[in-house]
Amino acid sequence: RVRFRRNEHNLGMSGNFNALAAAAQGEFLVAIGDDDRLLPEFVGRLVEAMRPNVRVAFSNHYLIDSEGRRLAQESLAYSRQYGRDALPAGVLQNPEAAAWRQSIPMSASLLRTADMQRLRFREDLNTPDAEFFIRLAREGGGFVFLPEYLMEYRVHVGAETAAGLWSEQLVDCLTPLEVKPELEPYKRQFLAPMVVNAVSR
């Protein structure tokens, strides 16, 4: 029931996830780091939410430190930072807005393998999940949020995602993207710190 793959050379985070998705045989897929943890009810709860028209089911998650200890206050602050504290449970009314707000954590999301195989992560981005979810949301289909905390995401110095979303390539690919007027504030808020960071380099 477990298959282990070793790449011939380092593909980078996005390339590795793309390779795993290409090899996946199941209907659903979760893209997590090797130091993160799914809690016992994660799969059951999110699979239950994956109705035929649902493309993504996601939950809240705990932050844990390098020793595996839960960071309670930081976890709540993280949920507030990305708007999940105010996100109603169930099918999202506007999944693209949630994608621009970065409300959908890749590591706490259940995807359809076919979507991941078809769309793939952009391998020139250091953290490609926001751009991936924006593309997926623009295709239509349901995104479902479960407010329970169903996985543990480890934060420590040296993680590949520690640099965050500050990528000039991400600015270049998302800036020209046309959005509906009600999404424009979310887009500006999302891109503003990246533009500043790109200019300062």
PDB file of C-alpha atoms in Angstrom:
ATOM      1  CA  ARG A   1       0.000   0.000   0.000  1.00  0.00           C
ATOM      2  CA  VAL A   2       3.039   2.270   0.208  1.00  0.00           C
ATOM      3  CA  ARG A   3       5.269   3.001  -2.786  1.00  0.00           C
ATOM      4  CA  PHE A   4       8.594   4.770  -2.297  1.00  0.00           C
ATOM      5  CA  ARG A   5      10.161   6.811  -5.110  1.00  0.00           C
ATOM      6  CA  ARG A   6      13.635   8.314  -5.238  1.00  0.00           C
ATOM      7  CA  ASN A   7      14.421  10.859  -7.937  1.00  0.00           C
ATOM      8  CA  GLU A   8      17.663  10.507  -9.860  1.00  0.00           C
ATOM      9  CA  HIS A   9      18.446  14.157  -9.120  1.00  0.00           C
ATOM     10  CA  ASN A  10      16.965  17.022  -7.089  1.00  0.00           C
ATOM     11  CA  LEU A  11      13.816  18.247  -8.858  1.00  0.00           C
ATOM     12  CA  GLY A  12      13.073  21.035  -6.406  1.00  0.00           C
ATOM     13  CA  MET A  13       9.854  21.212  -4.418  1.00  0.00           C
ATOM     14  CA  SER A  14       7.497  21.901  -7.324  1.00  0.00           C
ATOM     15  CA  GLY A  15       9.180  19.412  -9.639  1.00  0.00           C
ATOM     16  CA  ASN A  16       9.033  16.745  -6.963  1.00  0.00           C
ATOM     17  CA  PHE A  17       5.308  17.270  -6.389  1.00  0.00           C
ATOM     18  CA  ASN A  18       4.703  17.166 -10.147  1.00  0.00           C
ATOM     19  CA  ALA A  19       6.623  13.901 -10.418  1.00  0.00           C
ATOM     20  CA  LEU A  20       4.664  12.388  -7.546  1.00  0.00           C
ATOM     21  CA  ALA A  21       1.361  13.524  -9.055  1.00  0.00           C
ATOM     22  CA  ALA A  22       2.329  11.985 -12.401  1.00  0.00           C
ATOM     23  CA  ALA A  23       2.987   8.671 -10.657  1.00  0.00           C
ATOM     24  CA  ALA A  24      -0.113   8.784  -8.438  1.00  0.00           C
ATOM     25  CA  GLN A  25      -2.730   6.092  -9.004  1.00  0.00           C
ATOM     26  CA  GLY A  26      -5.448   7.143  -6.557  1.00  0.00           C
ATOM     27  CA  GLU A  27      -8.338   9.531  -7.089  1.00  0.00           C
ATOM     28  CA  PHE A  28      -7.139  12.028  -4.482  1.00  0.00           C
ATOM     29  CA  LEU A  29      -3.799  13.595  -3.596  1.00  0.00           C
ATOM     30  CA  VAL A  30      -2.293  15.538  -0.682  1.00  0.00           C
ATOM     31  CA  ALA A  31       0.935  17.498  -1.213  1.00  0.00           C
ATOM     32  CA  ILE A  32       2.784  17.827   2.101  1.00  0.00           C
ATOM     33  CA  GLY A  33       6.356  18.104   3.272  1.00  0.00           C
ATOM     34  CA  ASP A  34       8.175  15.168   4.799  1.00  0.00           C
ATOM     35  CA  ASP A  35       8.201  16.885   8.196  1.00  0.00           C
ATOM     36  CA  ASP A  36       4.463  17.667   8.314  1.00  0.00           C
ATOM     37  CA  ARG A  37       1.792  15.420   9.839  1.00  0.00           C
ATOM     38  CA  LEU A  38      -1.761  14.506   8.865  1.00  0.00           C
ATOM     39  CA  LEU A  39      -3.977  13.925  11.895  1.00  0.00           C
ATOM     40  CA  PRO A  40      -6.036  10.697  12.050  1.00  0.00           C
ATOM     41  CA  GLU A  41      -9.309  12.242  10.805  1.00  0.00           C
ATOM     42  CA  PHE A  42      -7.778  14.282   7.966  1.00  0.00           C
ATOM     43  CA  VAL A  43      -8.391  11.840   5.118  1.00  0.00           C
ATOM     44  CA  GLY A  44     -11.809  10.650   6.273  1.00  0.00           C
ATOM     45  CA  ARG A  45     -13.204  14.126   6.862  1.00  0.00           C
ATOM     46  CA  LEU A  46     -11.920  15.632   3.620  1.00  0.00           C
ATOM     47  CA  VAL A  47     -12.802  12.654   1.420  1.00  0.00           C
ATOM     48  CA  GLU A  48     -16.333  12.872   2.807  1.00  0.00           C
ATOM     49  CA  ALA A  49     -16.479  16.497   1.597  1.00  0.00           C
ATOM     50  CA  MET A  50     -15.339  15.637  -1.948  1.00  0.00           C
ATOM     51  CA  ARG A  51     -18.699  15.571  -3.711  1.00  0.00           C
ATOM     52  CA  PRO A  52     -18.672  15.123  -7.516  1.00  0.00           C
ATOM     53  CA  ASN A  53     -18.558  18.879  -8.192  1.00  0.00           C
ATOM     54  CA  VAL A  54     -15.900  19.621  -5.546  1.00  0.00           C
ATOM     55  CA  ARG A  55     -12.321  20.096  -6.709  1.00  0.00           C
ATOM     56  CA  VAL A  56     -10.625  20.906  -3.383  1.00  0.00           C
ATOM     57  CA  ALA A  57     -11.463  20.237   0.252  1.00  0.00           C
ATOM     58  CA  PHE A  58      -9.275  21.937   2.860  1.00  0.00           C
ATOM     59  CA  SER A  59      -9.094  22.488   6.598  1.00  0.00           C
ATOM     60  CA  ASN A  60      -7.339  24.580   9.187  1.00  0.00           C
ATOM     61  CA  HIS A  61      -4.006  23.329  10.462  1.00  0.00           C
ATOM     62  CA  TYR A  62      -1.802  23.607  13.511  1.00  0.00           C
ATOM     63  CA  LEU A  63       1.685  25.035  13.381  1.00  0.00           C
ATOM     64  CA  ILE A  64       4.295  22.885  15.114  1.00  0.00           C
ATOM     65  CA  ASP A  65       7.909  23.690  15.923  1.00  0.00           C
ATOM     66  CA  SER A  66      11.010  21.714  14.939  1.00  0.00           C
ATOM     67  CA  GLU A  67      10.436  19.379  17.903  1.00  0.00           C
ATOM     68  CA  GLY A  68       6.816  18.653  16.936  1.00  0.00           C
ATOM     69  CA  ARG A  69       5.228  20.800  19.646  1.00  0.00           C
ATOM     70  CA  ARG A  70       2.008  22.584  18.734  1.00  0.00           C
ATOM     71  CA  LEU A  71       2.135  26.365  18.687  1.00  0.00           C
ATOM     72  CA  ALA A  72      -1.393  27.235  19.817  1.00  0.00           C
ATOM     73  CA  GLN A  73      -1.292  31.037  19.661  1.00  0.00           C
ATOM     74  CA  GLU A  74       0.697  31.058  16.433  1.00  0.00           C
ATOM     75  CA  SER A  75      -1.796  28.633  14.866  1.00  0.00           C
ATOM     76  CA  LEU A  76      -4.714  30.933  15.666  1.00  0.00           C
ATOM     77  CA  ALA A  77      -2.800  33.958  14.401  1.00  0.00           C
ATOM     78  CA  TYR A  78      -1.995  32.121  11.161  1.00  0.00           C
ATOM     79  CA  SER A  79      -5.668  31.303  10.632  1.00  0.00           C
ATOM     80  CA  ARG A  80      -6.558  34.986  11.156  1.00  0.00           C
ATOM     81  CA  GLN A  81      -3.742  36.180   8.895  1.00  0.00           C
ATOM     82  CA  TYR A  82      -5.092  34.174   5.967  1.00  0.00           C
ATOM     83  CA  GLY A  83      -8.774  34.836   6.631  1.00  0.00           C
ATOM     84  CA  ARG A  84      -9.789  31.330   7.617  1.00  0.00           C
ATOM     85  CA  ASP A  85     -11.098  32.530  10.984  1.00  0.00           C
ATOM     86  CA  ALA A  86     -13.902  34.367   9.126  1.00  0.00           C
ATOM     87  CA  LEU A  87     -14.409  31.816   6.368  1.00  0.00           C
ATOM     88  CA  PRO A  88     -17.796  30.039   6.591  1.00  0.00           C
ATOM     89  CA  ALA A  89     -17.702  26.258   6.672  1.00  0.00           C
ATOM     90  CA  GLY A  90     -18.856  24.458   3.552  1.00  0.00           C
ATOM     91  CA  VAL A  91     -18.725  25.289  -0.145  1.00  0.00           C
ATOM     92  CA  LEU A  92     -16.984  28.628  -0.773  1.00  0.00           C
ATOM     93  CA  GLN A  93     -19.064  31.273  -2.485  1.00  0.00           C
ATOM     94  CA  ASN A  94     -15.982  32.755  -4.137  1.00  0.00           C
ATOM     95  CA  PRO A  95     -13.033  30.331  -4.266  1.00  0.00           C
ATOM     96  CA  GLU A  96     -10.946  32.676  -6.419  1.00  0.00           C
ATOM     97  CA  ALA A  97     -11.118  35.344  -3.696  1.00  0.00           C
ATOM     98  CA  ALA A  98      -9.969  32.725  -1.171  1.00  0.00           C
ATOM     99  CA  ALA A  99      -7.106  31.787  -3.486  1.00  0.00           C
ATOM    100  CA  TRP A 100      -5.980  35.419  -3.802  1.00  0.00           C
ATOM    101  CA  ARG A 101      -6.191  35.761  -0.014  1.00  0.00           C
ATOM    102  CA  GLN A 102      -4.042  32.616   0.352  1.00  0.00           C
ATOM    103  CA  SER A 103      -6.757  31.118   2.542  1.00  0.00           C
ATOM    104  CA  ILE A 104      -6.242  27.648   1.037  1.00  0.00           C
ATOM    105  CA  PRO A 105      -3.199  25.902   2.534  1.00  0.00           C
ATOM    106  CA  MET A 106      -1.746  23.339   0.137  1.00  0.00           C
ATOM    107  CA  SER A 107      -0.578  21.050   2.932  1.00  0.00           C
ATOM    108  CA  ALA A 108      -4.082  20.932   4.454  1.00  0.00           C
ATOM    109  CA  SER A 109      -5.873  20.391   1.130  1.00  0.00           C
ATOM    110  CA  LEU A 110      -7.217  17.288  -0.558  1.00  0.00           C
ATOM    111  CA  LEU A 111      -6.997  17.597  -4.354  1.00  0.00           C
ATOM    112  CA  ARG A 112      -8.210  15.514  -7.236  1.00  0.00           C
ATOM    113  CA  THR A 113      -5.193  13.765  -8.721  1.00  0.00           C
ATOM    114  CA  ALA A 114      -6.439  14.452 -12.256  1.00  0.00           C
ATOM    115  CA  ASP A 115      -6.406  18.212 -11.598  1.00  0.00           C
ATOM    116  CA  MET A 116      -2.849  18.103 -10.289  1.00  0.00           C
ATOM    117  CA  GLN A 117      -1.702  15.987 -13.228  1.00  0.00           C
ATOM    118  CA  ARG A 118      -3.380  18.321 -15.707  1.00  0.00           C
ATOM    119  CA  LEU A 119      -2.505  21.740 -14.275  1.00  0.00           C
ATOM    120  CA  ARG A 120       0.791  20.912 -12.514  1.00  0.00           C
ATOM    121  CA  PHE A 121       2.781  23.288 -10.339  1.00  0.00           C
ATOM    122  CA  ARG A 122       4.850  25.937 -12.053  1.00  0.00           C
ATOM    123  CA  GLU A 123       8.393  24.815 -11.401  1.00  0.00           C
ATOM    124  CA  ASP A 124       9.888  28.314 -11.635  1.00  0.00           C
ATOM    125  CA  LEU A 125       8.066  29.421  -8.455  1.00  0.00           C
ATOM    126  CA  ASN A 126       9.445  28.800  -4.978  1.00  0.00           C
ATOM    127  CA  THR A 127       5.931  28.449  -3.519  1.00  0.00           C
ATOM    128  CA  PRO A 128       3.582  27.594  -6.390  1.00  0.00           C
ATOM    129  CA  ASP A 129       0.394  26.754  -4.509  1.00  0.00           C
ATOM    130  CA  ALA A 130      -1.227  30.228  -4.639  1.00  0.00           C
ATOM    131  CA  GLU A 131      -0.855  30.445  -8.416  1.00  0.00           C
ATOM    132  CA  PHE A 132      -2.092  26.845  -8.762  1.00  0.00           C
ATOM    133  CA  PHE A 133      -5.240  27.501  -6.708  1.00  0.00           C
ATOM    134  CA  ILE A 134      -5.986  30.710  -8.623  1.00  0.00           C
ATOM    135  CA  ARG A 135      -5.875  28.780 -11.907  1.00  0.00           C
ATOM    136  CA  LEU A 136      -8.009  25.974 -10.473  1.00  0.00           C
ATOM    137  CA  ALA A 137     -10.588  28.383  -9.027  1.00  0.00           C
ATOM    138  CA  ARG A 138     -10.919  30.195 -12.347  1.00  0.00           C
ATOM    139  CA  GLU A 139     -11.951  26.915 -13.980  1.00  0.00           C
ATOM    140  CA  GLY A 140     -15.034  26.644 -11.764  1.00  0.00           C
ATOM    141  CA  GLY A 141     -15.972  23.768  -9.506  1.00  0.00           C
ATOM    142  CA  GLY A 142     -16.394  23.708  -5.766  1.00  0.00           C
ATOM    143  CA  PHE A 143     -13.912  24.414  -2.993  1.00  0.00           C
ATOM    144  CA  VAL A 144     -15.021  23.214   0.458  1.00  0.00           C
ATOM    145  CA  PHE A 145     -13.660  24.473   3.782  1.00  0.00           C
ATOM    146  CA  LEU A 146     -13.715  22.477   7.021  1.00  0.00           C
ATOM    147  CA  PRO A 147     -12.775  24.709   9.972  1.00  0.00           C
ATOM    148  CA  GLU A 148     -11.432  21.796  12.031  1.00  0.00           C
ATOM    149  CA  TYR A 149      -7.667  21.580  12.592  1.00  0.00           C
ATOM    150  CA  LEU A 150      -6.810  18.350  10.774  1.00  0.00           C
ATOM    151  CA  MET A 151      -3.078  18.509  10.089  1.00  0.00           C
ATOM    152  CA  GLU A 152       0.160  19.855  11.546  1.00  0.00           C
ATOM    153  CA  TYR A 153       2.467  22.062   9.510  1.00  0.00           C
ATOM    154  CA  ARG A 154       6.032  22.311  10.758  1.00  0.00           C
ATOM    155  CA  VAL A 155       7.776  25.684  10.784  1.00  0.00           C
ATOM    156  CA  HIS A 156      11.517  25.979  11.262  1.00  0.00           C
ATOM    157  CA  VAL A 157      14.467  27.917   9.908  1.00  0.00           C
ATOM    158  CA  GLY A 158      15.811  26.358   6.730  1.00  0.00           C
ATOM    159  CA  ALA A 159      12.542  25.132   5.276  1.00  0.00           C
ATOM    160  CA  GLU A 160      12.363  25.613   1.494  1.00  0.00           C
ATOM    161  CA  THR A 161       9.163  27.618   1.878  1.00  0.00           C
ATOM    162  CA  ALA A 162      10.596  29.846   4.608  1.00  0.00           C
ATOM    163  CA  ALA A 163      11.308  32.532   2.012  1.00  0.00           C
ATOM    164  CA  GLY A 164       7.567  32.770   1.406  1.00  0.00           C
ATOM    165  CA  LEU A 165       5.950  33.914  -1.806  1.00  0.00           C
ATOM    166  CA  TRP A 166       8.472  36.614  -2.661  1.00  0.00           C
ATOM    167  CA  SER A 167       9.260  35.535  -6.210  1.00  0.00           C
ATOM    168  CA  GLU A 168       9.707  37.841  -9.182  1.00  0.00           C
ATOM    169  CA  GLN A 169       8.326  35.096 -11.418  1.00  0.00           C
ATOM    170  CA  LEU A 170       5.131  35.019  -9.353  1.00  0.00           C
ATOM    171  CA  VAL A 171       4.721  38.781  -9.792  1.00  0.00           C
ATOM    172  CA  ASP A 172       5.336  38.452 -13.523  1.00  0.00           C
ATOM    173  CA  CYS A 173       2.764  35.695 -14.035  1.00  0.00           C
ATOM    174  CA  LEU A 174      -0.003  37.146 -11.840  1.00  0.00           C
ATOM    175  CA  THR A 175       0.241  40.914 -12.451  1.00  0.00           C
ATOM    176  CA  PRO A 176      -1.253  40.807 -15.984  1.00  0.00           C
ATOM    177  CA  LEU A 177      -4.032  38.439 -14.911  1.00  0.00           C
ATOM    178  CA  GLU A 178      -7.411  40.131 -15.343  1.00  0.00           C
ATOM    179  CA  VAL A 179      -9.837  39.666 -12.444  1.00  0.00           C
ATOM    180  CA  LYS A 180     -13.395  40.698 -11.689  1.00  0.00           C
ATOM    181  CA  PRO A 181     -13.697  44.138 -10.037  1.00  0.00           C
ATOM    182  CA  GLU A 182     -14.650  42.629  -6.671  1.00  0.00           C
ATOM    183  CA  LEU A 183     -11.409  40.605  -6.699  1.00  0.00           C
ATOM    184  CA  GLU A 184      -9.132  43.517  -7.539  1.00  0.00           C
ATOM    185  CA  PRO A 185      -8.536  44.520  -3.861  1.00  0.00           C
ATOM    186  CA  TYR A 186      -7.489  40.945  -3.020  1.00  0.00           C
ATOM    187  CA  LYS A 187      -5.146  40.875  -6.014  1.00  0.00           C
ATOM    188  CA  ARG A 188      -3.543  44.215  -5.062  1.00  0.00           C
ATOM    189  CA  GLN A 189      -3.124  43.118  -1.453  1.00  0.00           C
ATOM    190  CA  PHE A 190      -1.577  39.828  -2.559  1.00  0.00           C
ATOM    191  CA  LEU A 191       0.889  41.378  -5.010  1.00  0.00           C
ATOM    192  CA  ALA A 192       1.875  44.561  -3.128  1.00  0.00           C
ATOM    193  CA  PRO A 193       4.550  43.086  -0.792  1.00  0.00           C
ATOM    194  CA  MET A 194       5.970  40.970  -3.619  1.00  0.00           C
ATOM    195  CA  VAL A 195       6.377  44.000  -5.893  1.00  0.00           C
ATOM    196  CA  VAL A 196       8.148  45.890  -3.082  1.00  0.00           C
ATOM    197  CA  ASN A 197      10.412  42.914  -2.449  1.00  0.00           C
ATOM    198  CA  ALA A 198      11.185  42.444  -6.136  1.00  0.00           C
ATOM    199  CA  VAL A 199      12.080  46.130  -6.532  1.00  0.00           C
ATOM    200  CA  SER A 200      14.345  46.088  -3.459  1.00  0.00           C
ATOM    201  CA  ARG A 201      16.479  43.221  -4.770  1.00  0.00           C
TER     202      ARG A 201
END
